[in-house]
mmCIF file of C-alpha atoms in Angstrom:
data_model
loop_
_atom_site.group_PDB
_atom_site.id
_atom_site.type_symbol
_atom_site.label_atom_id
_atom_site.label_comp_id
_atom_site.label_asym_id
_atom_site.label_seq_id
_atom_site.Cartn_x
_atom_site.Cartn_y
_atom_site.Cartn_z
ATOM 1 C CA MET A 1 -26.795 -14.186 1.838
ATOM 2 C CA THR A 2 -30.459 -13.660 0.992
ATOM 3 C CA GLY A 3 -31.467 -16.611 -1.177
ATOM 4 C CA SER A 4 -28.837 -16.647 -3.931
ATOM 5 C CA HIS A 5 -28.084 -12.918 -3.685
ATOM 6 C CA PRO A 6 -25.323 -11.719 -1.329
ATOM 7 C CA VAL A 7 -26.080 -8.848 1.035
ATOM 8 C CA PRO A 8 -23.552 -5.961 0.919
ATOM 9 C CA PHE A 9 -21.469 -5.346 4.018
ATOM 10 C CA TYR A 10 -21.772 -1.652 3.161
ATOM 11 C CA GLU A 11 -22.596 0.341 0.044
ATOM 12 C CA THR A 12 -22.337 3.798 -1.476
ATOM 13 C CA ARG A 13 -23.960 5.518 -4.426
ATOM 14 C CA LEU A 14 -21.424 3.882 -6.760
ATOM 15 C CA GLY A 15 -20.422 0.640 -5.114
ATOM 16 C CA ARG A 16 -20.904 -2.280 -2.781
ATOM 17 C CA SER A 17 -18.541 -4.106 -0.460
ATOM 18 C CA TYR A 18 -19.130 -7.763 0.382
ATOM 19 C CA LEU A 19 -17.652 -9.603 3.343
ATOM 20 C CA GLY A 20 -17.160 -13.305 2.732
ATOM 21 C CA ASP A 21 -15.406 -16.040 0.779
ATOM 22 C CA THR A 22 -14.789 -14.811 -2.752
ATOM 23 C CA LEU A 23 -15.349 -18.260 -4.244
ATOM 24 C CA GLU A 24 -18.772 -18.386 -2.602
ATOM 25 C CA LEU A 25 -19.752 -14.827 -3.562
ATOM 26 C CA LEU A 26 -18.641 -14.559 -7.198
ATOM 27 C CA PRO A 27 -20.925 -17.282 -8.645
ATOM 28 C CA SER A 28 -23.915 -15.089 -7.745
ATOM 29 C CA PHE A 29 -22.721 -12.291 -10.059
ATOM 30 C CA PRO A 30 -23.828 -12.346 -13.725
ATOM 31 C CA ASP A 31 -21.677 -13.353 -16.693
ATOM 32 C CA ALA A 32 -19.901 -10.661 -18.724
ATOM 33 C CA SER A 33 -20.857 -7.912 -16.276
ATOM 34 C CA VAL A 34 -17.467 -6.465 -15.235
ATOM 35 C CA ASN A 35 -15.234 -4.102 -17.218
ATOM 36 C CA LEU A 36 -12.110 -4.390 -15.084
ATOM 37 C CA ILE A 37 -10.841 -6.642 -12.314
ATOM 38 C CA VAL A 38 -7.876 -5.078 -10.526
ATOM 39 C CA THR A 39 -6.595 -6.830 -7.439
ATOM 40 C CA SER A 40 -3.676 -7.790 -5.244
ATOM 41 C CA PRO A 41 -4.091 -11.383 -4.007
ATOM 42 C CA PRO A 42 -2.050 -12.881 -1.162
ATOM 43 C CA TYR A 43 1.475 -13.595 -2.372
ATOM 44 C CA ALA A 44 3.236 -16.944 -1.965
ATOM 45 C CA LEU A 45 5.474 -15.647 0.800
ATOM 46 C CA HIS A 46 7.819 -17.829 2.840
ATOM 47 C CA PHE A 47 7.109 -15.711 5.929
ATOM 48 C CA LYS A 48 3.321 -15.610 6.057
ATOM 49 C CA LYS A 49 1.111 -12.600 6.753
ATOM 50 C CA GLU A 50 -1.518 -12.959 9.469
ATOM 51 C CA TYR A 51 -4.286 -13.388 6.879
ATOM 52 C CA GLY A 52 -2.494 -16.409 5.401
ATOM 53 C CA ASN A 53 -0.521 -17.012 2.218
ATOM 54 C CA PRO A 54 -0.649 -20.066 -0.093
ATOM 55 C CA ASP A 55 2.610 -21.978 -0.488
ATOM 56 C CA GLN A 56 4.625 -21.582 -3.685
ATOM 57 C CA GLY A 57 4.132 -25.194 -4.728
ATOM 58 C CA VAL A 58 0.319 -25.019 -4.696
ATOM 59 C CA TYR A 59 -0.205 -21.368 -5.617
ATOM 60 C CA VAL A 60 -1.329 -21.909 -9.209
ATOM 61 C CA LYS A 61 -3.757 -24.655 -8.193
ATOM 62 C CA TRP A 62 -5.101 -22.385 -5.435
ATOM 63 C CA PHE A 63 -5.561 -19.379 -7.743
ATOM 64 C CA LEU A 64 -7.143 -20.978 -10.824
ATOM 65 C CA PRO A 65 -10.656 -21.418 -9.330
ATOM 66 C CA PHE A 66 -10.735 -17.662 -8.728
ATOM 67 C CA ALA A 67 -9.442 -16.993 -12.239
ATOM 68 C CA ARG A 68 -12.164 -19.122 -13.839
ATOM 69 C CA GLN A 69 -14.729 -16.872 -12.181
ATOM 70 C CA PHE A 70 -12.823 -13.784 -13.334
ATOM 71 C CA HIS A 71 -12.890 -15.002 -16.937
ATOM 72 C CA ARG A 72 -16.640 -15.620 -16.722
ATOM 73 C CA LEU A 73 -17.391 -12.236 -15.174
ATOM 74 C CA LEU A 74 -15.356 -10.082 -17.563
ATOM 75 C CA LYS A 75 -16.953 -8.441 -20.565
ATOM 76 C CA GLU A 76 -15.491 -9.303 -23.957
ATOM 77 C CA ASP A 77 -13.300 -6.176 -23.928
ATOM 78 C CA GLY A 78 -12.605 -6.376 -20.192
ATOM 79 C CA SER A 79 -9.260 -6.644 -18.425
ATOM 80 C CA LEU A 80 -7.753 -8.405 -15.421
ATOM 81 C CA VAL A 81 -4.845 -6.713 -13.624
ATOM 82 C CA ILE A 82 -3.016 -8.696 -10.936
ATOM 83 C CA ASP A 83 -0.484 -7.093 -8.613
ATOM 84 C CA ILE A 84 1.692 -10.010 -7.532
ATOM 85 C CA GLY A 85 5.007 -9.836 -5.731
ATOM 86 C CA GLY A 86 7.813 -12.298 -6.114
ATOM 87 C CA ALA A 87 9.168 -14.588 -3.404
ATOM 88 C CA TRP A 88 12.404 -16.245 -2.371
ATOM 89 C CA GLN A 89 12.887 -19.967 -2.116
ATOM 90 C CA PRO A 90 13.163 -21.238 1.462
ATOM 91 C CA GLY A 91 16.755 -21.389 2.679
ATOM 92 C CA ARG A 92 18.315 -20.289 -0.620
ATOM 93 C CA PRO A 93 19.126 -16.893 -2.185
ATOM 94 C CA THR A 94 17.211 -17.774 -5.354
ATOM 95 C CA ARG A 95 13.840 -16.629 -6.579
ATOM 96 C CA SER A 96 10.609 -18.569 -6.860
ATOM 97 C CA LEU A 97 8.997 -18.857 -10.298
ATOM 98 C CA TYR A 98 5.440 -19.095 -8.943
ATOM 99 C CA HIS A 99 4.204 -15.763 -10.334
ATOM 100 C CA PHE A 100 5.538 -16.601 -13.792
ATOM 101 C CA GLU A 101 3.989 -20.075 -13.596
ATOM 102 C CA LEU A 102 0.678 -18.426 -12.702
ATOM 103 C CA LEU A 103 0.893 -16.102 -15.709
ATOM 104 C CA ILE A 104 1.543 -19.005 -18.072
ATOM 105 C CA ALA A 105 -1.302 -21.054 -16.582
ATOM 106 C CA LEU A 106 -3.760 -18.161 -16.912
ATOM 107 C CA CYS A 107 -2.924 -17.842 -20.610
ATOM 108 C CA ARG A 108 -2.487 -21.489 -21.606
ATOM 109 C CA GLU A 109 -5.150 -23.122 -19.432
ATOM 110 C CA LEU A 110 -7.846 -20.447 -19.170
ATOM 111 C CA GLY A 111 -7.383 -18.567 -22.435
ATOM 112 C CA PHE A 112 -6.391 -15.164 -21.095
ATOM 113 C CA HIS A 113 -4.163 -12.970 -23.247
ATOM 114 C CA LEU A 114 -1.136 -11.141 -21.853
ATOM 115 C CA ALA A 115 -1.930 -7.621 -23.011
ATOM 116 C CA GLN A 116 1.228 -6.221 -21.429
ATOM 117 C CA GLU A 117 3.397 -6.750 -18.387
ATOM 118 C CA PHE A 118 3.803 -3.832 -15.980
ATOM 119 C CA TYR A 119 6.052 -3.340 -12.975
ATOM 120 C CA TRP A 120 5.611 -1.458 -9.717
ATOM 121 C CA TYR A 121 8.829 0.073 -8.375
ATOM 122 C CA ASN A 122 8.572 0.977 -4.696
ATOM 123 C CA PRO A 123 11.524 3.275 -3.792
ATOM 124 C CA ALA A 124 10.533 3.097 -0.108
ATOM 125 C CA LYS A 125 10.825 -0.703 0.080
ATOM 126 C CA LEU A 126 12.995 -1.885 2.962
ATOM 127 C CA PRO A 127 15.969 -4.153 2.175
ATOM 128 C CA SER A 128 14.855 -7.755 2.303
ATOM 129 C CA PRO A 129 15.272 -10.610 2.840
ATOM 130 C CA ALA A 130 17.625 -9.611 5.654
ATOM 131 C CA GLU A 131 19.615 -12.868 5.491
ATOM 132 C CA TRP A 132 20.695 -12.374 1.880
ATOM 133 C CA VAL A 133 20.714 -8.549 1.648
ATOM 134 C CA ASN A 134 21.779 -7.173 5.044
ATOM 135 C CA VAL A 135 23.646 -10.038 6.708
ATOM 136 C CA ARG A 136 25.476 -11.960 3.974
ATOM 137 C CA LYS A 137 25.209 -9.108 1.446
ATOM 138 C CA LEU A 138 24.710 -11.477 -1.460
ATOM 139 C CA ARG A 139 21.701 -9.782 -3.062
ATOM 140 C CA VAL A 140 20.261 -6.280 -3.477
ATOM 141 C CA LYS A 141 16.885 -5.202 -2.113
ATOM 142 C CA ASP A 142 13.815 -6.462 -3.920
ATOM 143 C CA ALA A 143 11.862 -3.294 -4.768
ATOM 144 C CA VAL A 144 9.874 -4.308 -7.875
ATOM 145 C CA GLU A 145 6.600 -6.219 -8.150
ATOM 146 C CA CYS A 146 4.904 -7.564 -11.262
ATOM 147 C CA LEU A 147 1.595 -6.269 -12.553
ATOM 148 C CA TRP A 148 0.106 -8.702 -15.082
ATOM 149 C CA TRP A 149 -2.384 -7.005 -17.421
ATOM 150 C CA LEU A 150 -4.495 -9.790 -18.944
ATOM 151 C CA SER A 151 -7.547 -9.685 -21.176
ATOM 152 C CA ARG A 152 -10.211 -11.970 -22.624
ATOM 153 C CA THR A 153 -9.320 -10.990 -26.199
ATOM 154 C CA PRO A 154 -6.268 -9.382 -27.831
ATOM 155 C CA TRP A 155 -8.272 -6.141 -28.086
ATOM 156 C CA PRO A 156 -9.343 -4.993 -24.592
ATOM 157 C CA LYS A 157 -10.690 -1.512 -24.022
ATOM 158 C CA ALA A 158 -7.722 0.799 -23.395
ATOM 159 C CA ASP A 159 -6.780 4.434 -24.009
ATOM 160 C CA ASN A 160 -3.267 5.629 -23.195
ATOM 161 C CA GLN A 161 -4.405 9.225 -23.704
ATOM 162 C CA SER A 162 -6.207 8.883 -20.364
ATOM 163 C CA VAL A 163 -2.927 8.382 -18.490
ATOM 164 C CA LEU A 164 -0.585 10.863 -20.173
ATOM 165 C CA GLN A 165 2.236 12.224 -18.036
ATOM 166 C CA GLU A 166 3.786 15.671 -17.973
ATOM 167 C CA TYR A 167 6.578 16.197 -20.458
ATOM 168 C CA SER A 168 10.085 16.281 -19.042
ATOM 169 C CA PRO A 169 11.837 19.682 -18.990
ATOM 170 C CA ASP A 170 14.044 18.555 -21.911
ATOM 171 C CA MET A 171 10.992 17.556 -23.928
ATOM 172 C CA GLN A 172 9.262 20.854 -23.181
ATOM 173 C CA ARG A 173 12.314 22.794 -24.407
ATOM 174 C CA LEU A 174 12.409 20.646 -27.544
ATOM 175 C CA LEU A 175 8.764 21.370 -28.288
ATOM 176 C CA GLU A 176 9.312 25.093 -27.794
ATOM 177 C CA ARG A 177 12.394 25.254 -30.026
ATOM 178 C CA GLY A 178 11.172 22.838 -32.675
ATOM 179 C CA TYR A 179 12.784 19.667 -33.992
ATOM 180 C CA ARG A 180 14.260 19.022 -37.410
ATOM 181 C CA ALA A 181 12.898 15.850 -39.007
ATOM 182 C CA LYS A 182 15.692 13.287 -39.272
ATOM 183 C CA GLU A 183 16.681 9.731 -38.481
ATOM 184 C CA ARG A 184 18.177 9.162 -35.048
ATOM 185 C CA PRO A 185 21.248 6.943 -34.444
ATOM 186 C CA SER A 186 18.888 4.276 -33.053
ATOM 187 C CA GLY A 187 17.180 4.055 -36.449
ATOM 188 C CA HIS A 188 13.977 5.760 -35.323
ATOM 189 C CA ARG A 189 12.764 8.302 -37.867
ATOM 190 C CA ILE A 190 11.395 11.538 -36.372
ATOM 191 C CA THR A 191 9.023 13.157 -38.871
ATOM 192 C CA ARG A 192 7.446 16.590 -39.164
ATOM 193 C CA LYS A 193 4.454 15.174 -37.274
ATOM 194 C CA PHE A 194 6.508 15.596 -34.086
ATOM 195 C CA LYS A 195 4.360 17.938 -31.960
ATOM 196 C CA ASP A 196 2.857 18.632 -28.563
ATOM 197 C CA ASN A 197 0.282 15.916 -27.909
ATOM 198 C CA GLY A 198 -0.671 17.072 -24.439
ATOM 199 C CA GLY A 199 1.762 14.864 -22.539
ATOM 200 C CA SER A 200 4.035 11.869 -22.822
ATOM 201 C CA ILE A 201 2.851 8.285 -23.079
ATOM 202 C CA PRO A 202 3.797 6.568 -19.808
ATOM 203 C CA PRO A 203 6.090 3.547 -19.593
ATOM 204 C CA ASN A 204 5.047 0.197 -18.183
ATOM 205 C CA VAL A 205 6.637 1.020 -14.812
ATOM 206 C CA ILE A 206 4.632 2.610 -12.001
ATOM 207 C CA VAL A 207 6.775 4.375 -9.412
ATOM 208 C CA CYS A 208 5.211 4.994 -6.018
ATOM 209 C CA GLY A 209 5.856 4.281 -2.358
ATOM 210 C CA ASN A 210 3.601 2.447 0.023
ATOM 211 C CA ASN A 211 4.212 4.393 3.205
ATOM 212 C CA ASP A 212 1.061 6.475 3.622
ATOM 213 C CA ALA A 213 1.482 6.913 7.375
ATOM 214 C CA ASN A 214 -0.789 9.967 7.625
ATOM 215 C CA GLY A 215 -3.618 8.930 5.300
ATOM 216 C CA HIS A 216 -7.327 8.786 6.026
ATOM 217 C CA TYR A 217 -7.405 4.990 6.334
ATOM 218 C CA LEU A 218 -4.768 4.727 9.061
ATOM 219 C CA SER A 219 -6.229 7.718 10.873
ATOM 220 C CA ARG A 220 -9.643 6.056 10.997
ATOM 221 C CA CYS A 221 -8.083 2.780 12.162
ATOM 222 C CA ASN A 222 -6.402 4.645 15.019
ATOM 223 C CA GLU A 223 -9.612 6.460 15.925
ATOM 224 C CA THR A 224 -11.652 3.258 16.050
ATOM 225 C CA GLY A 225 -8.981 1.033 17.589
ATOM 226 C CA ARG A 226 -8.863 -1.306 14.595
ATOM 227 C CA ARG A 227 -5.747 -3.052 13.331
ATOM 228 C CA PRO A 228 -4.808 -1.807 9.825
ATOM 229 C CA HIS A 229 -4.557 -4.212 6.927
ATOM 230 C CA PRO A 230 -0.916 -5.415 6.856
ATOM 231 C CA ALA A 231 -0.439 -5.424 3.063
ATOM 232 C CA ARG A 232 -2.380 -2.633 1.372
ATOM 233 C CA PHE A 233 -1.411 -1.647 -2.145
ATOM 234 C CA PRO A 234 -1.084 2.093 -2.870
ATOM 235 C CA SER A 235 -3.861 3.958 -4.657
ATOM 236 C CA PRO A 236 -1.702 5.029 -7.676
ATOM 237 C CA ILE A 237 -1.767 1.398 -8.888
ATOM 238 C CA PRO A 238 -5.545 0.957 -9.246
ATOM 239 C CA LEU A 239 -5.837 4.626 -10.254
ATOM 240 C CA PHE A 240 -3.577 4.130 -13.277
ATOM 241 C CA PHE A 241 -5.417 1.062 -14.578
ATOM 242 C CA ILE A 242 -8.891 2.407 -13.811
ATOM 243 C CA ARG A 243 -8.153 5.494 -15.890
ATOM 244 C CA PHE A 244 -6.351 3.515 -18.596
ATOM 245 C CA LEU A 245 -8.823 0.652 -19.034
ATOM 246 C CA THR A 246 -12.281 1.990 -18.101
ATOM 247 C CA ASP A 247 -14.681 4.856 -18.708
ATOM 248 C CA LYS A 248 -16.850 6.679 -16.206
ATOM 249 C CA GLY A 249 -19.758 4.486 -15.170
ATOM 250 C CA ASP A 250 -17.908 1.213 -15.902
ATOM 251 C CA LEU A 251 -17.899 -1.539 -13.296
ATOM 252 C CA VAL A 252 -14.686 -2.470 -11.453
ATOM 253 C CA LEU A 253 -14.225 -5.532 -9.220
ATOM 254 C CA ASP A 254 -11.567 -6.233 -6.597
ATOM 255 C CA PRO A 255 -12.035 -9.811 -5.333
ATOM 256 C CA PHE A 256 -9.232 -9.478 -2.738
ATOM 257 C CA ALA A 257 -10.282 -6.024 -1.605
ATOM 258 C CA GLY A 258 -8.623 -5.837 1.815
ATOM 259 C CA SER A 259 -8.947 -2.212 2.929
ATOM 260 C CA ASN A 260 -10.821 -1.447 -0.334
ATOM 261 C CA THR A 261 -8.326 0.947 -1.872
ATOM 262 C CA THR A 262 -9.830 0.070 -5.265
ATOM 263 C CA GLY A 263 -13.313 1.121 -4.153
ATOM 264 C CA GLU A 264 -12.024 4.418 -2.812
ATOM 265 C CA VAL A 265 -10.321 5.207 -6.129
ATOM 266 C CA CYS A 266 -13.448 4.226 -8.083
ATOM 267 C CA GLU A 267 -15.539 6.613 -5.992
ATOM 268 C CA ALA A 268 -13.194 9.482 -6.835
ATOM 269 C CA GLU A 269 -13.072 8.537 -10.536
ATOM 270 C CA GLY A 270 -16.789 8.025 -11.107
ATOM 271 C CA ARG A 271 -16.624 4.263 -11.665
ATOM 272 C CA ARG A 272 -19.014 1.734 -10.209
ATOM 273 C CA TRP A 273 -17.406 -0.897 -8.025
#
């Protein structure tokens, strides 16, 4: 720190990385200065990672001081996206409610709005926990994590046209052949406005693996003899929300940056970080 201003650990043309305690660093940043906070904090895991994980019973209390800073830093139309995995209760094949308790506390105690819940499905996830899935065969593998999209107001900046997906082959054939306006069995009424809009609006499920064994990050870790971060989140997650919730030149913050996947995506997308 230089006076009250933190010194970057490294910086680029678009961003700065800081090495330190987030709760000590964030108070030095100005109010209402950030467009998007997208992050993956330590989960409340029973089997801890080497960087440490808060216990389920104290997780909300642990997280709220960070969240108060997030609320202060966000612009009026800004968003907070939290990638948070679930956890099992110790010694029992039942799930913890800690991530749901956190969501409720963020809305009821700090005034955040739940803009929409998203889910990350990881098809490459290994079966776990072994005791309940592989040994006793009482549960199926846990391959979905929650992505809470929160905002300061009910009207955060967002544009789903920035994250359109390719039409399915069936949809492409339908657009080519045309569609007769009628009411579907579900009750939805398809009108003559049915047309090619450049792509389909995505669902609130992001499907991607987290097994980038040959990527630049791991290659550089091997070259320099450094131990890789044990719990990186894949770039498609921040990429989706950065495109969906920000414009070029906007400022993005990741307060639990880890290997700085968010910064790398921002560099490629023309966002400050």
